[in-house]
mmCIF file of C-alpha atoms and ligand atoms in Angstrom:
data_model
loop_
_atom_site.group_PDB
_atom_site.id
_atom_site.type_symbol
_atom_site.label_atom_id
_atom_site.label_comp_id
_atom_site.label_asym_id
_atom_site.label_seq_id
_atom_site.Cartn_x
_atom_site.Cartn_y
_atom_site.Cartn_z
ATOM 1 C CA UNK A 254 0.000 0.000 0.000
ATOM 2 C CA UNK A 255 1.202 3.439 -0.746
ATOM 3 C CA UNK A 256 0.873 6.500 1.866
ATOM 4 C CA UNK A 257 -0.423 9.531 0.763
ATOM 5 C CA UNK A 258 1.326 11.364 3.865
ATOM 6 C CA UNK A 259 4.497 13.369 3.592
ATOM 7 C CA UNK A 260 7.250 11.482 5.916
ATOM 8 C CA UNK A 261 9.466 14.219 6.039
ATOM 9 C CA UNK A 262 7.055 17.253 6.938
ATOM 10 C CA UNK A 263 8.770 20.789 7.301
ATOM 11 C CA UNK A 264 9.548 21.372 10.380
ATOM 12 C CA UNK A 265 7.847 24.087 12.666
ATOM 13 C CA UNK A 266 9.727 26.561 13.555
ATOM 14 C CA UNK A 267 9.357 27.154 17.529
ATOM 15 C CA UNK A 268 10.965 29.076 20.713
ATOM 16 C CA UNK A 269 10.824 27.951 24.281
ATOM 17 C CA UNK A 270 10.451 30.217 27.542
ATOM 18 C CA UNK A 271 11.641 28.598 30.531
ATOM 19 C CA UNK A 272 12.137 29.921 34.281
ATOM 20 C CA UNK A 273 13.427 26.470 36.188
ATOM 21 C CA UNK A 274 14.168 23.131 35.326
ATOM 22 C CA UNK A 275 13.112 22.816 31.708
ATOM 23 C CA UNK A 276 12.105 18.601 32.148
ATOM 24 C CA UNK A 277 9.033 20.218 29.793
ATOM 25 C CA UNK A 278 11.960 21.755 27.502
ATOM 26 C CA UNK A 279 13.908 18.098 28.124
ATOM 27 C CA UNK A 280 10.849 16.117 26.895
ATOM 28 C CA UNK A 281 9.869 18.103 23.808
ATOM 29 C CA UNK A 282 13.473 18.356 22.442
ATOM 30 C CA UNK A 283 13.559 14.631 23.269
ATOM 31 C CA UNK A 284 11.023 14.153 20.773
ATOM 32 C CA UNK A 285 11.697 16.268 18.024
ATOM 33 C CA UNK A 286 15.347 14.773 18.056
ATOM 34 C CA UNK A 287 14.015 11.028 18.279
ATOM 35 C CA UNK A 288 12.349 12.585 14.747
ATOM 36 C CA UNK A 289 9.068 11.899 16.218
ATOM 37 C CA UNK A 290 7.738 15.850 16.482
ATOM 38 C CA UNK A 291 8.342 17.871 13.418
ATOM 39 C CA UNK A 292 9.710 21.425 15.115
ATOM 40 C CA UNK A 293 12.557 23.284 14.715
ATOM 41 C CA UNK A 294 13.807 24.551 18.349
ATOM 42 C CA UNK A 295 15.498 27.639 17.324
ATOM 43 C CA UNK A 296 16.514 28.945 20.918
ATOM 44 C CA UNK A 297 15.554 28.619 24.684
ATOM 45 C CA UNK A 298 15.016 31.670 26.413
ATOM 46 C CA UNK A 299 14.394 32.224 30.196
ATOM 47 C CA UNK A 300 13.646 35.237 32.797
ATOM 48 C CA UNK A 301 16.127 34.066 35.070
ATOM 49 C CA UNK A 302 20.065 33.500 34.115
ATOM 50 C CA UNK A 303 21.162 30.817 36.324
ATOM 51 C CA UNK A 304 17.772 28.781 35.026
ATOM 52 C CA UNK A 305 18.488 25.083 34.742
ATOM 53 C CA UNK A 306 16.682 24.749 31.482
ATOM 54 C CA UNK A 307 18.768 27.456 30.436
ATOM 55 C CA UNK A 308 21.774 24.855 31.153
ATOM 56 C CA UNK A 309 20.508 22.196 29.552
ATOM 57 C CA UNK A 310 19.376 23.973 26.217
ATOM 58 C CA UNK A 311 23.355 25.118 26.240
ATOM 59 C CA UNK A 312 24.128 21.428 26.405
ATOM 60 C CA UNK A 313 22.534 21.054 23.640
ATOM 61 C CA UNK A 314 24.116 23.454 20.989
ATOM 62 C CA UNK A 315 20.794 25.275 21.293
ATOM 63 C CA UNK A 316 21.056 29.277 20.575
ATOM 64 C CA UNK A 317 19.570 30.727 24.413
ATOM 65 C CA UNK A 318 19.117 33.933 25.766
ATOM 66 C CA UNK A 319 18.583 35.470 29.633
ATOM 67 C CA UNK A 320 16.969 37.924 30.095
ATOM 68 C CA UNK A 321 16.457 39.451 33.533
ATOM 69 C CA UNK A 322 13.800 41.619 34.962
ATOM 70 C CA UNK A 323 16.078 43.262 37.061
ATOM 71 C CA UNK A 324 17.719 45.370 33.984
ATOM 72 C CA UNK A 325 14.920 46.769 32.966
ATOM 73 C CA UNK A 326 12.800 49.244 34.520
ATOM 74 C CA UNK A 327 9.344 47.896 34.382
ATOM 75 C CA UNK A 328 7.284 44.617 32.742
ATOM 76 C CA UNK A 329 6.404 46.395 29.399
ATOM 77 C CA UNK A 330 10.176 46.805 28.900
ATOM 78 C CA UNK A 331 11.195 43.608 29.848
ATOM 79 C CA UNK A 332 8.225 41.951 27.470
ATOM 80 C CA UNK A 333 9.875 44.526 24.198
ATOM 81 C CA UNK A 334 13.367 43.400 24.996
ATOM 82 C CA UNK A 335 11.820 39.698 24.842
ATOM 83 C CA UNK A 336 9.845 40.296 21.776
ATOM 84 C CA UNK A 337 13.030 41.537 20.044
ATOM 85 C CA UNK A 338 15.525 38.177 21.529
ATOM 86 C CA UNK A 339 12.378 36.229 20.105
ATOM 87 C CA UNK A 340 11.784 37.590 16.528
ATOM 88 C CA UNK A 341 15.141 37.512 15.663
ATOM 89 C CA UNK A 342 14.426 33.701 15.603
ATOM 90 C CA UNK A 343 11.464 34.234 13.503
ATOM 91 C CA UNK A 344 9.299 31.520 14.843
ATOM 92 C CA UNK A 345 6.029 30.466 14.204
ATOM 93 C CA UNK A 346 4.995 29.353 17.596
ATOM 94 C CA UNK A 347 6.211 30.359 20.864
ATOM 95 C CA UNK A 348 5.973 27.255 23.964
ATOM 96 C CA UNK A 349 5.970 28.262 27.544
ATOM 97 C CA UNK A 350 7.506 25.125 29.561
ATOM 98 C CA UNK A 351 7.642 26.473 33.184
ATOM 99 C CA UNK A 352 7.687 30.414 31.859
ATOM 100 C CA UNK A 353 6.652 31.688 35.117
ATOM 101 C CA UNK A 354 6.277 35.702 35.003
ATOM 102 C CA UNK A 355 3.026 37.093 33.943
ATOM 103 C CA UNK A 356 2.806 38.619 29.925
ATOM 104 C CA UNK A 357 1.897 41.841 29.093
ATOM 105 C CA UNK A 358 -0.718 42.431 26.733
ATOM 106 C CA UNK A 359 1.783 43.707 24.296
ATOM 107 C CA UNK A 360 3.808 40.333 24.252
ATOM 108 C CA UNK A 361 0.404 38.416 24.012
ATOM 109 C CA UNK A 362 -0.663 40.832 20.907
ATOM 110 C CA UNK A 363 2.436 40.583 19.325
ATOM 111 C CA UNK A 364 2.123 36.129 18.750
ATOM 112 C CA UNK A 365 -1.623 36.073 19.285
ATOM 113 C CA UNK A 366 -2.801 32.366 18.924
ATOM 114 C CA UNK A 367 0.793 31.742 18.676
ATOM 115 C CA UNK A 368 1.793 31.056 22.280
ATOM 116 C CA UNK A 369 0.898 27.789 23.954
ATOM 117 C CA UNK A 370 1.311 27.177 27.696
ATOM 118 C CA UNK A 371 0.744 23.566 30.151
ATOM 119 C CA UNK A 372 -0.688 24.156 33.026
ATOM 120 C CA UNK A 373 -0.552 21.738 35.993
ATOM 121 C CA UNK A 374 -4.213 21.204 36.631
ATOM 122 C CA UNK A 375 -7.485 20.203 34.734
ATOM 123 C CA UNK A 376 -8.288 23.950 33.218
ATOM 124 C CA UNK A 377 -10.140 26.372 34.063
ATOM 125 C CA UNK A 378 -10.044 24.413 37.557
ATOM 126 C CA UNK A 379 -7.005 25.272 39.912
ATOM 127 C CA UNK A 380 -5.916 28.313 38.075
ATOM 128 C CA UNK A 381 -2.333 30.071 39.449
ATOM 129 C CA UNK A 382 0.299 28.465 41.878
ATOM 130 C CA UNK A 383 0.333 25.638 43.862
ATOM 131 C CA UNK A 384 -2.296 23.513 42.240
ATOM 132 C CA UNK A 385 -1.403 20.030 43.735
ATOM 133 C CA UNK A 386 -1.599 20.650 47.496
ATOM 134 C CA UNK A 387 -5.037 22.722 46.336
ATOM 135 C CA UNK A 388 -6.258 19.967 44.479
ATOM 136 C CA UNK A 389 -5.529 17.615 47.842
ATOM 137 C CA UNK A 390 -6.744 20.214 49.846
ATOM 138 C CA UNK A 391 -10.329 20.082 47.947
ATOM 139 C CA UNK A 392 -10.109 16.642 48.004
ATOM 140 C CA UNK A 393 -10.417 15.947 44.043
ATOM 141 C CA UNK A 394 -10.336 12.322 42.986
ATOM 142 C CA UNK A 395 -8.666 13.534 39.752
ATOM 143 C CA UNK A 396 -5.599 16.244 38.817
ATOM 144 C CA UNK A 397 -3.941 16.442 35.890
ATOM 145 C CA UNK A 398 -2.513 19.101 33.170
ATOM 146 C CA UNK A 399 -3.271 21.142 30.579
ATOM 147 C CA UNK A 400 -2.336 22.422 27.058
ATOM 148 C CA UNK A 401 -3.800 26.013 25.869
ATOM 149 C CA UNK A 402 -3.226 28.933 23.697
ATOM 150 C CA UNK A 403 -2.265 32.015 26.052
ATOM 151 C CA UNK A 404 -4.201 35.118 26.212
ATOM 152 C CA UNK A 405 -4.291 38.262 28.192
ATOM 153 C CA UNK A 406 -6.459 36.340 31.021
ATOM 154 C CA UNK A 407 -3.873 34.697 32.966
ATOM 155 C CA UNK A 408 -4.012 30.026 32.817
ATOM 156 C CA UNK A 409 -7.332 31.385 30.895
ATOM 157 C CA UNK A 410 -6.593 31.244 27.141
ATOM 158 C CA UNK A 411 -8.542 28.137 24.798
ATOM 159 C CA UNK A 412 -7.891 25.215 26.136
ATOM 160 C CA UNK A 413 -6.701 21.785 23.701
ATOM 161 C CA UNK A 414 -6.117 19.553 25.337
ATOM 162 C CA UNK A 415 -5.830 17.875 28.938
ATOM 163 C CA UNK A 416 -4.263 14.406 30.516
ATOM 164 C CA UNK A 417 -6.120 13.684 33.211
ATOM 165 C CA UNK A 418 -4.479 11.785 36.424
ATOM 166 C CA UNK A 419 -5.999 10.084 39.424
ATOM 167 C CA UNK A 420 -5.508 11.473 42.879
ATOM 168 C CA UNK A 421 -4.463 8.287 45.075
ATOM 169 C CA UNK A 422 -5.695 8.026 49.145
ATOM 170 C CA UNK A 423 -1.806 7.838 49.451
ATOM 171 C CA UNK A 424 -0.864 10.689 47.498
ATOM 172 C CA UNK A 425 0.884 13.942 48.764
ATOM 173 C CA UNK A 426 1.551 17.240 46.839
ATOM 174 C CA UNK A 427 5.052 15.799 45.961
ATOM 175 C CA UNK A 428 3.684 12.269 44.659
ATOM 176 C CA UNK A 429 1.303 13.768 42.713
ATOM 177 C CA UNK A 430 3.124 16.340 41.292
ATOM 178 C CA UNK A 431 5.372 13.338 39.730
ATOM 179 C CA UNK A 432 2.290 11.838 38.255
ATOM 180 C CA UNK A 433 1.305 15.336 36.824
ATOM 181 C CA UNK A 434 4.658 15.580 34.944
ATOM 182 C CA UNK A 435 4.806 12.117 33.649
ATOM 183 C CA UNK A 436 1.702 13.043 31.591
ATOM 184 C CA UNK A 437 2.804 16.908 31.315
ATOM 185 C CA UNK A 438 5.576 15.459 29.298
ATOM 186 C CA UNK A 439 3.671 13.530 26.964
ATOM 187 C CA UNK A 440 0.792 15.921 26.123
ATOM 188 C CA UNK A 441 3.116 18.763 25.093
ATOM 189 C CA UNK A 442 4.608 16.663 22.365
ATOM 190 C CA UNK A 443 1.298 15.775 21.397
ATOM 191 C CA UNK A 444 -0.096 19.075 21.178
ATOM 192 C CA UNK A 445 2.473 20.246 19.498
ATOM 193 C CA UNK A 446 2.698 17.526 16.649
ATOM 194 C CA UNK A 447 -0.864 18.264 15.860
ATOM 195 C CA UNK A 448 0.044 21.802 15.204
ATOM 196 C CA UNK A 449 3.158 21.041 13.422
ATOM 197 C CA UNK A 450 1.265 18.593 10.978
ATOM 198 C CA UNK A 451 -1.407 21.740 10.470
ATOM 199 C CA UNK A 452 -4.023 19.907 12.339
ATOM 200 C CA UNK A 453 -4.549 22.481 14.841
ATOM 201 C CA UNK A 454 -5.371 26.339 14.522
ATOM 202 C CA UNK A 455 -6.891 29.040 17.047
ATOM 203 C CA UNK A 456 -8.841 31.558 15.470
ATOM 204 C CA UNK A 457 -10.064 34.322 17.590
ATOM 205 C CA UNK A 458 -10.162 32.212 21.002
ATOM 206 C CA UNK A 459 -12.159 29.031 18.789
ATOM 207 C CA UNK A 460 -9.774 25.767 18.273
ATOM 208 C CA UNK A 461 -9.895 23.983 15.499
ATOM 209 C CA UNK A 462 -8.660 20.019 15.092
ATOM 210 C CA UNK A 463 -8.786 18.426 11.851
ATOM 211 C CA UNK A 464 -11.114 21.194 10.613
ATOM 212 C CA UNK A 465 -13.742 20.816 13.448
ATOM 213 C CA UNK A 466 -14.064 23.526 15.739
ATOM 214 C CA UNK A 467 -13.479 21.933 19.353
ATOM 215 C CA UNK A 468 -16.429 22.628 21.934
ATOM 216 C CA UNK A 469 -14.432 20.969 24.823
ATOM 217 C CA UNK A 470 -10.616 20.046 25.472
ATOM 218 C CA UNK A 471 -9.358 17.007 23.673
ATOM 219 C CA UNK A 472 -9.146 14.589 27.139
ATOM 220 C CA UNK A 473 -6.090 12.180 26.645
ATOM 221 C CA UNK A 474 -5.620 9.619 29.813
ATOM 222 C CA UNK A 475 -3.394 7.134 30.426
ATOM 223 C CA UNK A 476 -0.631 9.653 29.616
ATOM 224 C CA UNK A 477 0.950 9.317 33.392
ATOM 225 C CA UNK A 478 1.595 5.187 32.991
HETATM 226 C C1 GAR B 69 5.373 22.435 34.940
HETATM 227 O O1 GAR B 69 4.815 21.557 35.867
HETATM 228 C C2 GAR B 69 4.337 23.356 34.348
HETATM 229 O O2 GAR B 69 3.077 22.760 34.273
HETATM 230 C C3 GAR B 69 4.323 24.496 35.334
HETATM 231 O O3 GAR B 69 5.677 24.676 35.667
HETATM 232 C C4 GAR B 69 6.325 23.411 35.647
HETATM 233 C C5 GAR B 69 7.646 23.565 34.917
HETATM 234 O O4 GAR B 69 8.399 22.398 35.050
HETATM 235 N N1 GAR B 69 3.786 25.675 34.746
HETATM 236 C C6 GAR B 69 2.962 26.491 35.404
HETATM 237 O O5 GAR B 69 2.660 26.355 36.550
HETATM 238 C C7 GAR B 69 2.442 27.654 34.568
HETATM 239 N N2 GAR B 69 1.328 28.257 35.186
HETATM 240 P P1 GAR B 69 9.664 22.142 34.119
HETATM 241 O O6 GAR B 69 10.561 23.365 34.233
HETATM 242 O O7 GAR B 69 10.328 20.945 34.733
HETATM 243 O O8 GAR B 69 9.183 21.894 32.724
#
């Protein structure tokens, strides 16, 4: 049988934002160097200099850039300086793994439906920090992460796609966290291959997947075995 599908799609061209460890960063270069996730990682760039991911990018050959807050006088700044590191890598899509300073509406305008974030909970539940020991705390029976295009409201842009995970009796904040990762690190891949084959778009806050518009998130589980 012959396939009709291209084997060696163009790749993507893409820019990661890190703050801290970067085991997001780890997992999707991971992929796209095993050849299974068609992007091209043009540079890692972080808010904080001595960022692990930073380190590990470096390790890598991959171009990266710091950038601290503390030499410039205010967000807006900051967010210009950013936008100018970033477009000088002309990418299509920009992937926050672990970015953790808040965007200005100017950064957001600038790559709108062009910046994709995970977030460590079941979105629009558990919104902000901490979201395991919450999650404990109000006694869920099931965590998880999620994939979604950023937008001025903060963890409140479109959402793709989530892995769900079970909360165990046994669990604490650090257990679960683990779990949360384990799948963290295989829906990012997955979210992005869709959009590097062309099978995903976001037009004005509506997701589309294989030319259907999307009326809930894409729910993948399993992803945390
Ligand atoms: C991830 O768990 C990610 O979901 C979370 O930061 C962690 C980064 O880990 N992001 C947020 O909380 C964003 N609101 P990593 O540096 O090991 O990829």
């Amino acid at each position: 049988m012959v396939s009709s599908s291209n084997p060696n799609p163009p790749k993507l061209p893409v820019v990661v934002l890190l703050s801290g460890t970067g085991t997001n960063f780890t997992a999707i270069e991971r992929a796209a160097s095993h050849g299974s996730l068609p992007i091209d990682i043009r540079a890692v760039l972080s808010d904080r200099p001595q960022a692990a991911g930073l380190e590990r990018a470096r390790s890598l050959q991959l171009p990266t850039v710091a950038l601290s807050p503390r030499d410039y006088p205010d967000r807006e700044s900051h967010d210009q300086a950013l936008i100018k590191a970033i477009d000088h890598y002309t990418p299509h899509v920009v992937i926050l793994a672990g970015y953790m300073r808040i965007l200005t509406p100017t950064f957001v305008a600038h790559y709108a439906n062009r910046i994709l974030n995970i977030h460590p909970s079941l979105l629009p539940a558990l919104k902000g920090l901490h979201t395991h020991q919450r999650a404990l705390d109000e006694r869920l029976t099931e965590h998880g992460c999620s994939v979604h295009f950023v937008t001025e409201t903060l963890d409140g842009g479109p959402v793709i796609a989530h892995a769900p995970v079970p909360i165990l009796t046994t669990d604490d904040a650090h257990t679960l966290a683990a779990r949360v990762q384990k799948a963290e690190h295989r829906l990012y891949p997955t979210v992005l291959e869709w959009i590097a084959l062309g099978r995903l778009q976001c037009q004005r806050e509506q997701i589309f997947l294989d030319g259907s518009a999307l009326s809930q998130p894409v729910r993948l589980p399993g992803l945390y075995e």
